[in-house]
Amino acid sequence: MDRTAGKELALAPLQDWGEETEDGAVYSVSLRRQLSQRLSPGAGPGGSQAPSPAADAFLHYRTSKVRALRAARLEQLVRELVSGDHEQDPGFVPAFLATHRAFVSTARVLGLLLPPPPPPLPPGIEIRKTEGEGLRVNKNLRAVVSVLGSWLRDHPQDFRDPPAHSDLGSVRTFLGWAAPAGPEAQEAEKLLGDFLEEAERKQEEEPPEAWAGPPGATQTPRPDSPEGCSEEEEGLVREGPELLDFSVDEVAEQLTLLDAELFSRVRPCECLGSVWSQRDRPGATSAAPTVRATVTQFNMVIGCVLGSVLGEQGLAAPQRAQRLEKWIRVAQRCRELRNFSSLRAILSALQSNPIYRLKRSWGAVSREQLSTFRKLSQIFSDENNHLSSREILSQEEATKGPQEEDTLPGSLPPKLPPGPVPYLGTFLTDLVMLDTALPDMLEGDLINFEKRRKEWEILAHIQQLQKRCRSYCLSPRAPVLAALRTQRQLSEEQSYRVSRVIEPPAASCPSSPRIRRRISLTKRLKSCPERGAHPLVGVLGTPPPPPPVCPQGPPHLVLEPETLLLAVPRPLQGPRAPAPSCP
């Protein structure tokens, strides 16, 4: 083989070697190859002869052994935070801090991590300091202080424990004698001040009114209204402009502003499958509040689309088609703003059965807008585990903005374009699937930390996107936000009843857009151990098992304050044999 000075040997920089056990802990072992030096004949370390490019060059590689903790008891994991080799395993500390709440409380970790304070010195005895050195903190204390600094900076909400905030008090006590003048102690004091100030502000504010459901949900239907529709379903006169009275840009930008703000506030640890899957259990109503807020916003956008399209029964098909076209343009504008959350919500509403079945309205939609609608719908295709949306999101993250294309010498460094705002349901699905597939504990009562590393990869991706979302420069517009909050919304039952009043059931719907979505998530869950074929409930956009064939019955669409289950829209075909009537 011809070896030249400009050629590298084709050797893998990292190669899996196996596992090894030490003190009951399991480590994965890899071999890392690093280029040490280059030597040419006659050009030794002390030689004066310059290496010739044409001369043969020898590449010297150094092979080192790299260990990463894979499974251990809790005490060993905490010990690894302090005494582990962070150069060999730089991802251990961030992975542990981000995922520890899935298997242990913050107070328990602090009890194992923080050493006791030193005993007080006898009276009359002072510690003599070497001139120029001062009092040094030993290596272990410095490591503990460093871990606490990362913890306070990256996951401050872990120390929220009102009203006393005892965990934060333990940290302040330790830093008070271990590093009183360090930035970690200042960060702890600032965090406590923020918690106390927030508590005082909440006490001064009036308690929010309880959410009573979508408008019209509790009204009593009038006997003379068609199909039992209430006054709200028939279209009450409302004051102020409606949401679609504003321009496409205004609506899309305000939706992006809200989505970006909510996503940037999401606590990544609340997205863990072990945390998010417990939200519906008794006593867990306050679990994952930041994720719940994002889900509520997602469902609110769906409700706005349903209410604006179906809210007025007296509209002619061309007028209703204009509303469909405007929502398609809003969706396209959200795509241009890289807001995949509202984009998915708008498409889900347009693909829902109450809107999807309106053949005369869809028949009046222009071909150009129908083509745009089909192209946007392909982004969230369920095929290959939503491969299309994942690839597009990766491309958007790597996309350069106009200011990044060419940078003149001496100019400011290029800035990343704002966004994208992702569809959070993709990450929730991945984390729930991961939590279902991998066990929490291994044989020997060892914590499966390899599972936590895989979860951390997803959480780190969320944190990276959150930083990009903070770069949006959008200003709130009070009239648009007010119209968004007061937009008439219809419940599941109301949406279907109003849809049947607008266009009574027919044998076929040839004009509805033909968009098929495959259900693959439930099938994949059948192979997961101990979970059987239970579908994921509450993950954004997760389709439930298909309902029985019943063309006259209500569609399987559920809009709740915290969950969204959306049926798979199927293109209606030609006349079929009559099916049994549904209640």
Coordinates of C-alpha atoms in Angstrom, one line a residue:
M1 CA 0.0 0.0 0.0
D2 CA 1.3 3.4 -1.0
R3 CA 1.6 5.5 2.2
T4 CA 2.1 9.2 1.7
A5 CA 2.2 12.2 4.0
G6 CA -1.3 13.2 3.0
K7 CA -3.0 9.9 3.4
E8 CA -4.7 8.4 6.5
L9 CA -5.0 4.7 7.2
A10 CA -8.5 3.4 6.9
L11 CA -8.9 2.5 10.5
A12 CA -12.1 2.9 12.6
P13 CA -11.5 5.6 15.2
L14 CA -13.7 3.7 17.7
Q15 CA -14.4 0.0 17.9
D16 CA -16.6 -1.9 20.3
W17 CA -14.7 -4.4 22.3
G18 CA -17.2 -5.9 24.7
E19 CA -18.1 -5.6 28.4
E20 CA -16.4 -5.9 31.7
T21 CA -17.6 -6.0 35.3
E22 CA -16.0 -4.2 38.2
D23 CA -17.4 -4.1 41.7
G24 CA -20.8 -5.3 40.4
A25 CA -21.0 -2.5 37.8
V26 CA -21.1 -3.3 34.1
Y27 CA -19.0 -1.2 31.7
S28 CA -19.0 -1.2 27.9
V29 CA -15.5 -1.2 26.5
S30 CA -14.3 0.3 23.3
L31 CA -11.0 0.8 21.6
R32 CA -10.2 4.3 20.4
R33 CA -7.5 4.8 17.8
Q34 CA -5.8 8.2 17.7
L35 CA -3.1 9.5 15.4
S36 CA 0.0 10.1 17.5
Q37 CA 2.6 11.5 15.1
R38 CA 3.9 11.2 11.6
L39 CA 7.5 10.3 10.8
S40 CA 9.3 10.3 7.5
P41 CA 12.6 8.5 6.8
G42 CA 15.5 10.7 7.8
A43 CA 13.2 13.1 9.7
G44 CA 13.4 11.9 13.3
P45 CA 12.4 14.0 16.3
G46 CA 15.9 15.5 16.6
G47 CA 16.8 15.5 12.9
S48 CA 17.2 18.6 10.9
Q49 CA 16.1 17.2 7.6
A50 CA 12.7 18.5 6.5
P51 CA 10.1 15.8 5.5
S52 CA 9.6 15.4 1.8
P53 CA 6.0 15.1 0.6
A54 CA 7.1 12.5 -1.9
A55 CA 8.9 10.3 0.7
D56 CA 7.2 7.5 2.5
A57 CA 5.5 8.5 5.7
F58 CA 4.7 6.3 8.6
L59 CA 1.5 6.9 10.6
H60 CA 1.7 6.1 14.3
Y61 CA -1.6 5.4 16.0
R62 CA -2.1 5.1 19.8
T63 CA -4.9 2.7 20.9
S64 CA -6.6 3.5 24.1
K65 CA -9.2 1.7 26.1
V66 CA -12.4 3.6 26.7
R67 CA -15.0 2.5 29.3
A68 CA -18.6 3.8 29.7
L69 CA -20.8 2.8 32.6
R70 CA -23.7 0.7 31.3
A71 CA -25.4 -0.6 34.5
A72 CA -24.8 -0.1 38.2
R73 CA -26.4 0.4 41.5
L74 CA -27.5 3.9 42.5
E75 CA -24.5 4.5 44.8
Q76 CA -22.1 3.6 42.1
L77 CA -23.8 5.9 39.6
V78 CA -23.5 8.8 42.1
R79 CA -19.9 7.9 42.8
E80 CA -19.2 8.0 39.0
L81 CA -20.5 11.6 38.9
V82 CA -17.5 12.6 41.2
S83 CA -14.7 10.1 40.5
G84 CA -15.5 9.1 36.9
D85 CA -13.2 9.9 34.0
H86 CA -15.2 12.6 32.2
E87 CA -12.8 12.9 29.4
Q88 CA -13.4 9.3 28.4
D89 CA -17.1 9.4 29.0
P90 CA -18.2 13.1 28.6
G91 CA -21.9 12.2 28.3
F92 CA -22.3 10.5 31.6
V93 CA -22.9 13.6 33.8
P94 CA -25.4 15.4 31.4
A95 CA -27.3 12.1 30.8
F96 CA -27.6 11.4 34.6
L97 CA -28.7 14.9 35.4
A98 CA -31.3 14.9 32.6
T99 CA -32.8 11.5 33.3
H100 CA -32.3 10.8 37.0
R101 CA -35.9 11.7 38.0
A102 CA -37.1 8.6 36.1
F103 CA -35.5 6.3 38.7
V104 CA -34.6 8.4 41.8
S105 CA -35.6 11.6 43.5
T106 CA -33.4 14.7 43.6
A107 CA -33.3 14.6 47.4
R108 CA -31.9 11.0 47.3
V109 CA -29.2 11.9 44.9
L110 CA -28.2 14.9 47.0
G111 CA -28.1 12.7 50.1
L112 CA -25.5 10.5 48.4
L113 CA -23.6 13.3 46.6
L114 CA -23.1 15.9 49.2
P115 CA -20.4 15.2 51.9
P116 CA -21.0 16.2 55.5
P117 CA -19.5 19.5 56.6
P118 CA -16.1 19.3 58.3
P119 CA -16.2 19.3 62.2
P120 CA -15.6 22.7 63.8
L121 CA -12.0 23.4 65.0
P122 CA -11.2 23.6 68.7
P123 CA -11.1 27.1 70.2
G124 CA -7.8 28.9 69.6
I125 CA -6.7 26.8 66.6
E126 CA -6.6 28.3 63.2
I127 CA -5.8 26.8 59.8
R128 CA -2.6 28.2 58.5
K129 CA -2.6 29.1 54.9
T130 CA 0.5 28.8 52.7
E131 CA 1.4 32.2 51.3
G132 CA -0.1 32.7 47.8
E133 CA -2.1 29.5 47.9
G134 CA -4.9 30.0 50.4
L135 CA -7.2 27.2 51.5
R136 CA -7.5 24.5 48.8
V137 CA -10.5 22.3 48.3
N138 CA -9.6 18.7 47.6
K139 CA -10.3 17.0 44.3
N140 CA -13.5 15.3 45.3
L141 CA -15.0 18.6 46.6
R142 CA -14.1 20.4 43.4
A143 CA -15.8 17.6 41.4
V144 CA -19.0 17.8 43.6
V145 CA -19.0 21.6 43.2
S146 CA -18.6 21.2 39.4
V147 CA -21.5 18.8 39.2
L148 CA -23.8 21.1 41.2
G149 CA -22.9 24.0 39.0
S150 CA -24.0 22.1 35.9
W151 CA -27.1 20.9 37.7
L152 CA -28.2 24.4 38.8
R153 CA -27.5 25.9 35.4
D154 CA -29.1 23.2 33.2
H155 CA -31.9 21.8 35.4
P156 CA -32.9 24.5 37.9
Q157 CA -36.5 23.2 38.2
D158 CA -35.2 20.0 39.9
F159 CA -34.7 22.1 43.0
R160 CA -38.2 23.5 43.1
D161 CA -39.9 22.2 46.2
P162 CA -42.2 24.9 47.7
P163 CA -42.5 26.4 50.1
A164 CA -39.2 25.5 51.9
H165 CA -37.2 24.4 48.8
S166 CA -35.3 22.0 51.1
D167 CA -33.2 20.5 48.3
L168 CA -31.9 23.9 47.3
G169 CA -31.3 24.6 51.0
S170 CA -29.0 21.6 51.2
V171 CA -27.1 22.7 48.2
R172 CA -26.7 26.3 49.6
T173 CA -25.4 24.9 52.9
F174 CA -22.8 22.7 51.2
L175 CA -21.6 25.5 48.8
G176 CA -21.5 27.9 51.8
W177 CA -18.5 26.0 53.3
A178 CA -17.1 24.3 50.2
A179 CA -17.0 27.2 47.7
P180 CA -18.6 30.3 49.3
A181 CA -17.1 32.7 46.8
G182 CA -17.7 30.6 43.7
P183 CA -20.2 31.1 40.9
E184 CA -22.1 28.0 42.0
A185 CA -23.0 29.6 45.3
Q186 CA -24.1 32.7 43.6
E187 CA -26.3 30.7 41.2
A188 CA -27.9 28.9 44.1
E189 CA -28.7 32.2 45.8
K190 CA -30.1 33.7 42.6
L191 CA -32.3 30.6 42.0
L192 CA -33.8 30.8 45.5
G193 CA -34.6 34.4 45.0
D194 CA -36.3 33.6 41.7
F195 CA -38.4 30.9 43.4
L196 CA -39.5 33.2 46.2
E197 CA -40.3 36.0 43.9
E198 CA -42.4 33.7 41.7
A199 CA -44.3 32.5 44.7
E200 CA -45.1 36.1 45.8
R201 CA -46.3 37.0 42.4
K202 CA -48.6 34.0 42.3
Q203 CA -50.1 35.0 45.6
E204 CA -50.8 38.5 44.3
E205 CA -52.5 37.3 41.1
E206 CA -56.1 36.3 41.1
P207 CA -56.8 32.6 40.7
P208 CA -57.6 31.7 37.1
E209 CA -61.1 30.7 36.1
A210 CA -61.7 27.1 35.7
W211 CA -61.8 25.9 32.0
A212 CA -65.4 24.9 31.2
G213 CA -64.7 23.2 28.0
P214 CA -65.2 24.5 24.4
P215 CA -67.9 27.1 23.9
G216 CA -71.3 25.6 23.5
A217 CA -70.3 22.3 25.0
T218 CA -72.5 22.7 28.1
Q219 CA -75.5 24.4 26.4
T220 CA -78.8 22.6 26.2
P221 CA -79.8 21.8 22.6
R222 CA -83.0 23.4 21.5
P223 CA -85.8 21.1 20.4
D224 CA -86.3 23.0 17.1
S225 CA -82.7 23.0 16.1
P226 CA -81.7 20.5 13.4
E227 CA -80.2 17.3 14.6
G228 CA -80.3 18.6 18.1
C229 CA -77.8 21.4 17.5
S230 CA -77.4 24.0 20.1
E231 CA -77.5 27.8 19.5
E232 CA -73.8 27.9 19.4
E233 CA -73.7 25.3 16.7
E234 CA -76.2 27.2 14.6
G235 CA -73.8 30.3 14.7
L236 CA -74.3 32.9 17.4
V237 CA -73.5 36.5 16.7
R238 CA -70.1 37.3 18.2
E239 CA -68.4 40.6 18.7
G240 CA -65.1 41.5 17.3
P241 CA -63.3 40.1 14.3
E242 CA -62.9 36.4 13.7
L243 CA -59.5 34.7 13.3
L244 CA -59.8 34.3 9.6
D245 CA -60.6 38.1 9.2
F246 CA -56.8 38.7 9.6
S247 CA -54.2 38.0 7.0
V248 CA -52.5 34.7 6.5
D249 CA -49.2 36.1 7.6
E250 CA -50.7 37.5 10.8
V251 CA -52.4 34.3 11.8
A252 CA -49.3 32.1 11.0
E253 CA -46.9 34.4 12.8
Q254 CA -49.0 34.6 16.0
L255 CA -49.4 30.8 16.0
T256 CA -45.6 30.5 15.6
L257 CA -45.0 33.0 18.4
L258 CA -47.2 31.0 20.8
D259 CA -45.7 27.6 19.7
A260 CA -42.1 28.7 20.0
E261 CA -42.7 30.2 23.4
L262 CA -44.4 27.1 24.8
F263 CA -41.8 24.7 23.2
S264 CA -38.9 26.7 24.6
R265 CA -40.4 26.3 28.1
V266 CA -40.8 22.6 27.9
R267 CA -38.8 20.7 30.6
P268 CA -37.1 17.9 28.7
C269 CA -37.4 15.5 31.7
E270 CA -41.2 15.8 31.5
C271 CA -41.0 14.2 28.0
L272 CA -39.5 11.0 29.4
G273 CA -41.8 8.0 28.7
S274 CA -41.8 7.0 32.4
V275 CA -43.0 10.5 33.4
W276 CA -45.4 11.4 30.5
S277 CA -47.1 8.0 30.6
Q278 CA -48.1 8.6 34.3
R279 CA -50.0 11.8 33.7
D280 CA -53.5 10.2 33.7
R281 CA -53.0 8.3 36.9
P282 CA -54.9 9.4 40.1
G283 CA -53.0 12.2 41.8
A284 CA -50.9 13.0 38.8
T285 CA -52.9 16.0 37.5
S286 CA -50.0 18.3 38.0
A287 CA -47.5 16.0 36.2
A288 CA -45.7 17.4 33.1
P289 CA -47.3 20.9 33.1
T290 CA -45.1 22.3 30.4
V291 CA -45.9 19.3 28.0
R292 CA -49.6 19.6 28.9
A293 CA -49.5 23.3 27.9
T294 CA -48.0 22.4 24.5
V295 CA -50.7 19.7 23.9
T296 CA -53.4 22.1 24.9
Q297 CA -52.2 24.7 22.4
F298 CA -52.1 22.0 19.7
N299 CA -55.7 20.9 20.4
M300 CA -56.7 24.6 20.6
V301 CA -55.5 25.1 17.0
I302 CA -57.4 22.1 15.9
G303 CA -60.5 23.4 17.6
C304 CA -60.1 26.8 15.9
V305 CA -60.0 25.2 12.4
L306 CA -63.0 23.1 13.1
G307 CA -65.0 26.0 14.5
S308 CA -64.1 28.4 11.7
V309 CA -64.9 25.9 8.9
L310 CA -68.1 24.4 10.5
G311 CA -69.2 27.2 12.7
E312 CA -71.6 28.8 10.3
Q313 CA -74.1 26.4 8.7
G314 CA -75.6 28.8 6.3
L315 CA -72.4 29.2 4.2
A316 CA -72.6 28.0 0.6
A317 CA -70.0 25.5 -0.6
P318 CA -67.8 28.1 -2.4
Q319 CA -67.7 30.3 0.8
R320 CA -66.8 27.3 2.9
A321 CA -64.2 26.4 0.3
Q322 CA -62.6 29.8 0.7
R323 CA -62.2 29.1 4.4
L324 CA -60.5 25.8 3.6
E325 CA -58.2 27.5 1.2
K326 CA -57.2 30.1 3.7
W327 CA -56.3 27.5 6.3
I328 CA -54.3 25.7 3.7
R329 CA -52.4 29.0 3.0
V330 CA -51.9 29.5 6.8
A331 CA -50.5 25.9 6.9
Q332 CA -48.2 26.7 4.0
R333 CA -47.0 29.9 5.8
C334 CA -46.4 27.9 9.0
R335 CA -44.2 25.6 6.9
E336 CA -42.3 28.6 5.6
L337 CA -41.8 29.8 9.2
R338 CA -40.6 26.3 10.1
N339 CA -43.4 25.9 12.6
F340 CA -44.2 22.2 12.3
S341 CA -46.4 22.1 15.4
S342 CA -49.3 24.3 14.1
L343 CA -48.7 22.9 10.6
R344 CA -49.5 19.4 12.0
A345 CA -52.5 20.7 13.9
I346 CA -54.1 22.5 10.9
L347 CA -53.6 19.4 8.7
S348 CA -55.0 17.1 11.4
A349 CA -58.1 19.3 11.6
L350 CA -58.6 19.4 7.8
Q351 CA -58.1 15.7 7.6
S352 CA -60.6 15.0 10.4
N353 CA -63.9 13.3 9.4
P354 CA -66.2 16.3 10.1
I355 CA -64.3 18.4 7.5
Y356 CA -63.0 15.7 5.3
R357 CA -66.5 14.4 4.4
L358 CA -67.7 17.8 3.0
K359 CA -67.5 16.8 -0.6
R360 CA -69.2 19.9 -2.1
S361 CA -66.9 22.2 -0.1
W362 CA -63.8 20.3 -1.2
G363 CA -65.0 20.2 -4.7
A364 CA -65.0 24.0 -4.8
V365 CA -61.4 24.3 -3.6
S366 CA -58.9 25.3 -6.3
R367 CA -56.6 22.7 -7.8
E368 CA -53.6 24.7 -6.7
Q369 CA -54.6 24.7 -3.1
L370 CA -55.5 21.0 -3.2
S371 CA -52.1 20.3 -4.6
T372 CA -50.5 22.3 -1.8
F373 CA -52.6 20.5 0.8
R374 CA -51.5 17.1 -0.5
K375 CA -47.9 18.1 -0.5
L376 CA -48.0 19.4 3.1
S377 CA -49.8 16.2 4.2
Q378 CA -47.0 14.1 2.9
I379 CA -44.7 15.7 5.5
F380 CA -46.4 13.8 8.3
S381 CA -46.8 10.4 6.5
D382 CA -46.8 7.5 9.0
E383 CA -44.7 5.4 6.7
N384 CA -41.3 4.1 8.0
N385 CA -41.8 5.6 11.5
H386 CA -42.6 9.1 10.2
L387 CA -39.3 9.1 8.2
S388 CA -40.4 12.0 6.0
S389 CA -41.0 14.4 8.8
R390 CA -37.8 13.4 10.6
E391 CA -35.7 13.9 7.5
I392 CA -37.3 17.3 6.8
L393 CA -36.7 18.4 10.4
S394 CA -33.0 17.4 10.1
Q395 CA -32.8 19.3 6.9
E396 CA -34.4 22.4 8.5
E397 CA -31.9 22.2 11.4
A398 CA -29.0 22.2 8.9
T399 CA -30.5 24.9 6.7
K400 CA -28.5 28.1 6.4
G401 CA -30.2 31.4 6.5
P402 CA -29.6 34.2 4.0
Q403 CA -27.1 35.7 6.3
E404 CA -25.1 32.5 6.5
E405 CA -24.4 32.0 2.8
D406 CA -21.3 34.2 2.4
T407 CA -19.6 36.0 5.2
L408 CA -17.1 38.7 4.4
P409 CA -13.7 38.7 6.1
G410 CA -13.9 40.7 9.4
S411 CA -17.7 40.6 9.5
L412 CA -19.7 39.3 12.4
P413 CA -20.1 35.5 12.6
P414 CA -23.2 34.2 10.9
K415 CA -26.4 33.6 12.8
L416 CA -28.5 30.5 12.6
P417 CA -32.0 31.0 11.2
P418 CA -34.8 30.9 13.8
G419 CA -36.5 27.6 14.5
P420 CA -37.7 25.1 13.6
V421 CA -40.5 24.5 16.1
P422 CA -40.9 20.8 16.0
Y423 CA -44.0 18.6 16.4
L424 CA -43.5 17.5 20.0
G425 CA -45.5 14.3 19.5
T426 CA -42.7 12.8 17.5
F427 CA -40.3 13.0 20.5
L428 CA -43.0 11.9 22.9
T429 CA -43.7 8.8 20.8
D430 CA -40.0 7.9 20.6
L431 CA -39.5 8.3 24.3
V432 CA -42.6 6.2 25.2
M433 CA -41.6 3.5 22.7
L434 CA -38.1 3.5 24.2
D435 CA -39.4 3.3 27.8
T436 CA -41.6 0.4 26.7
A437 CA -38.9 -1.6 24.9
L438 CA -36.0 -1.3 27.3
P439 CA -36.2 -2.4 31.0
D440 CA -35.4 0.0 33.8
M441 CA -33.5 -2.6 35.9
L442 CA -31.2 -5.4 34.9
E443 CA -30.3 -8.7 36.6
G444 CA -28.6 -8.1 39.9
D445 CA -30.8 -5.1 40.8
L446 CA -28.7 -2.8 38.5
I447 CA -30.0 0.4 37.0
N448 CA -30.0 0.1 33.2
F449 CA -28.1 3.3 32.5
E450 CA -27.7 2.4 28.8
K451 CA -31.4 3.1 28.5
R452 CA -30.9 6.6 30.0
R453 CA -28.1 7.3 27.5
K454 CA -30.5 6.6 24.7
E455 CA -33.1 8.8 26.3
W456 CA -30.6 11.6 26.7
E457 CA -29.8 11.6 23.0
I458 CA -33.5 12.5 22.3
L459 CA -33.6 15.0 25.2
A460 CA -30.4 16.7 24.0
H461 CA -32.0 17.0 20.6
I462 CA -35.0 18.8 22.2
Q463 CA -32.7 21.1 24.1
Q464 CA -30.8 22.0 20.9
L465 CA -34.1 22.9 19.2
Q466 CA -35.2 24.9 22.1
K467 CA -32.2 27.2 21.7
R468 CA -33.0 27.7 18.1
C469 CA -36.6 28.6 18.9
R470 CA -35.5 31.4 21.2
S471 CA -34.1 33.3 18.1
Y472 CA -37.5 34.1 16.6
C473 CA -38.2 37.8 16.3
L474 CA -41.9 38.0 16.2
S475 CA -44.0 40.6 18.0
P476 CA -47.3 39.8 19.7
R477 CA -50.4 41.3 18.1
A478 CA -53.2 41.7 20.7
P479 CA -56.2 41.7 18.2
V480 CA -55.0 38.4 16.6
L481 CA -54.3 36.7 19.9
A482 CA -57.7 37.9 21.3
A483 CA -59.5 36.4 18.2
L484 CA -57.5 33.2 18.7
R485 CA -58.7 32.9 22.3
T486 CA -62.3 33.7 21.5
Q487 CA -62.6 31.7 18.3
R488 CA -65.7 29.4 18.5
Q489 CA -64.7 25.8 19.1
L490 CA -66.9 22.8 18.6
S491 CA -66.7 19.5 20.6
E492 CA -66.4 16.1 18.9
E493 CA -70.1 15.5 19.0
Q494 CA -71.0 19.0 17.8
S495 CA -68.5 18.9 14.9
Y496 CA -70.0 15.7 13.5
R497 CA -73.6 16.8 14.0
V498 CA -72.9 20.2 12.3
S499 CA -71.1 18.4 9.5
R500 CA -74.1 16.2 8.8
V501 CA -76.4 19.2 8.8
I502 CA -74.2 21.1 6.3
E503 CA -73.9 18.1 4.0
P504 CA -76.2 15.1 4.8
P505 CA -74.6 11.7 4.5
A506 CA -74.2 10.6 0.9
A507 CA -73.2 7.3 -0.7
S508 CA -69.9 8.6 -2.0
C509 CA -67.6 11.6 -1.6
P510 CA -65.6 11.8 -4.9
S511 CA -64.4 15.3 -4.4
S512 CA -62.7 14.9 -1.0
P513 CA -58.9 14.9 -1.2
R514 CA -57.6 11.4 -1.2
I515 CA -55.0 11.2 1.6
R516 CA -54.2 7.9 3.2
R517 CA -52.4 7.5 6.5
R518 CA -51.2 4.1 7.7
I519 CA -51.4 3.0 11.3
S520 CA -48.1 1.5 12.2
L521 CA -47.4 2.6 15.8
T522 CA -50.0 0.3 17.3
K523 CA -48.7 -2.7 15.3
R524 CA -45.2 -2.0 16.5
L525 CA -46.4 -2.0 20.1
K526 CA -47.7 -5.5 19.8
S527 CA -44.1 -6.8 19.8
C528 CA -43.2 -4.9 23.0
P529 CA -42.9 -7.0 26.2
E530 CA -45.5 -6.8 28.9
R531 CA -47.5 -4.1 27.2
G532 CA -49.4 -6.3 24.7
A533 CA -51.3 -4.4 22.0
H534 CA -52.2 -1.3 24.2
P535 CA -52.1 1.8 22.0
L536 CA -50.4 5.0 23.1
V537 CA -53.0 7.3 24.4
G538 CA -52.3 11.0 24.8
V539 CA -49.3 11.2 22.3
L540 CA -50.0 14.0 19.9
G541 CA -51.5 12.7 16.7
T542 CA -51.3 9.0 17.7
P543 CA -54.1 7.2 15.9
P544 CA -56.3 4.8 17.9
P545 CA -57.3 1.4 16.5
P546 CA -59.8 1.8 13.6
P547 CA -63.4 1.8 14.7
P548 CA -66.0 -0.7 13.4
V549 CA -67.3 0.1 9.9
C550 CA -70.4 2.2 10.5
P551 CA -70.9 4.8 7.8
Q552 CA -73.8 6.5 9.6
G553 CA -72.1 6.7 13.0
P554 CA -70.0 9.6 14.4
P555 CA -66.3 9.8 13.5
H556 CA -63.7 8.6 15.9
L557 CA -62.4 12.1 16.8
V558 CA -61.7 13.0 20.4
L559 CA -60.6 16.5 21.4
E560 CA -59.8 16.8 25.0
P561 CA -58.0 19.5 27.0
E562 CA -54.9 17.3 27.4
T563 CA -55.0 14.6 24.7
L564 CA -55.6 14.3 21.0
L565 CA -56.7 11.1 19.3
L566 CA -57.3 11.6 15.6
A567 CA -58.8 8.9 13.4
V568 CA -57.2 8.0 10.1
P569 CA -59.1 9.8 7.3
R570 CA -60.1 7.4 4.6
P571 CA -61.3 8.4 1.2
L572 CA -65.0 7.6 0.8
Q573 CA -65.7 5.3 -2.0
G574 CA -68.7 4.3 -4.1
P575 CA -72.0 3.0 -2.9
R576 CA -71.9 0.2 -0.5
A577 CA -74.4 -2.2 0.9
P578 CA -76.4 -0.7 3.8
A579 CA -74.8 -1.3 7.2
P580 CA -76.6 -1.7 10.5
S581 CA -77.7 1.7 11.9
C582 CA -75.7 3.1 14.8
P583 CA -77.2 4.6 17.9

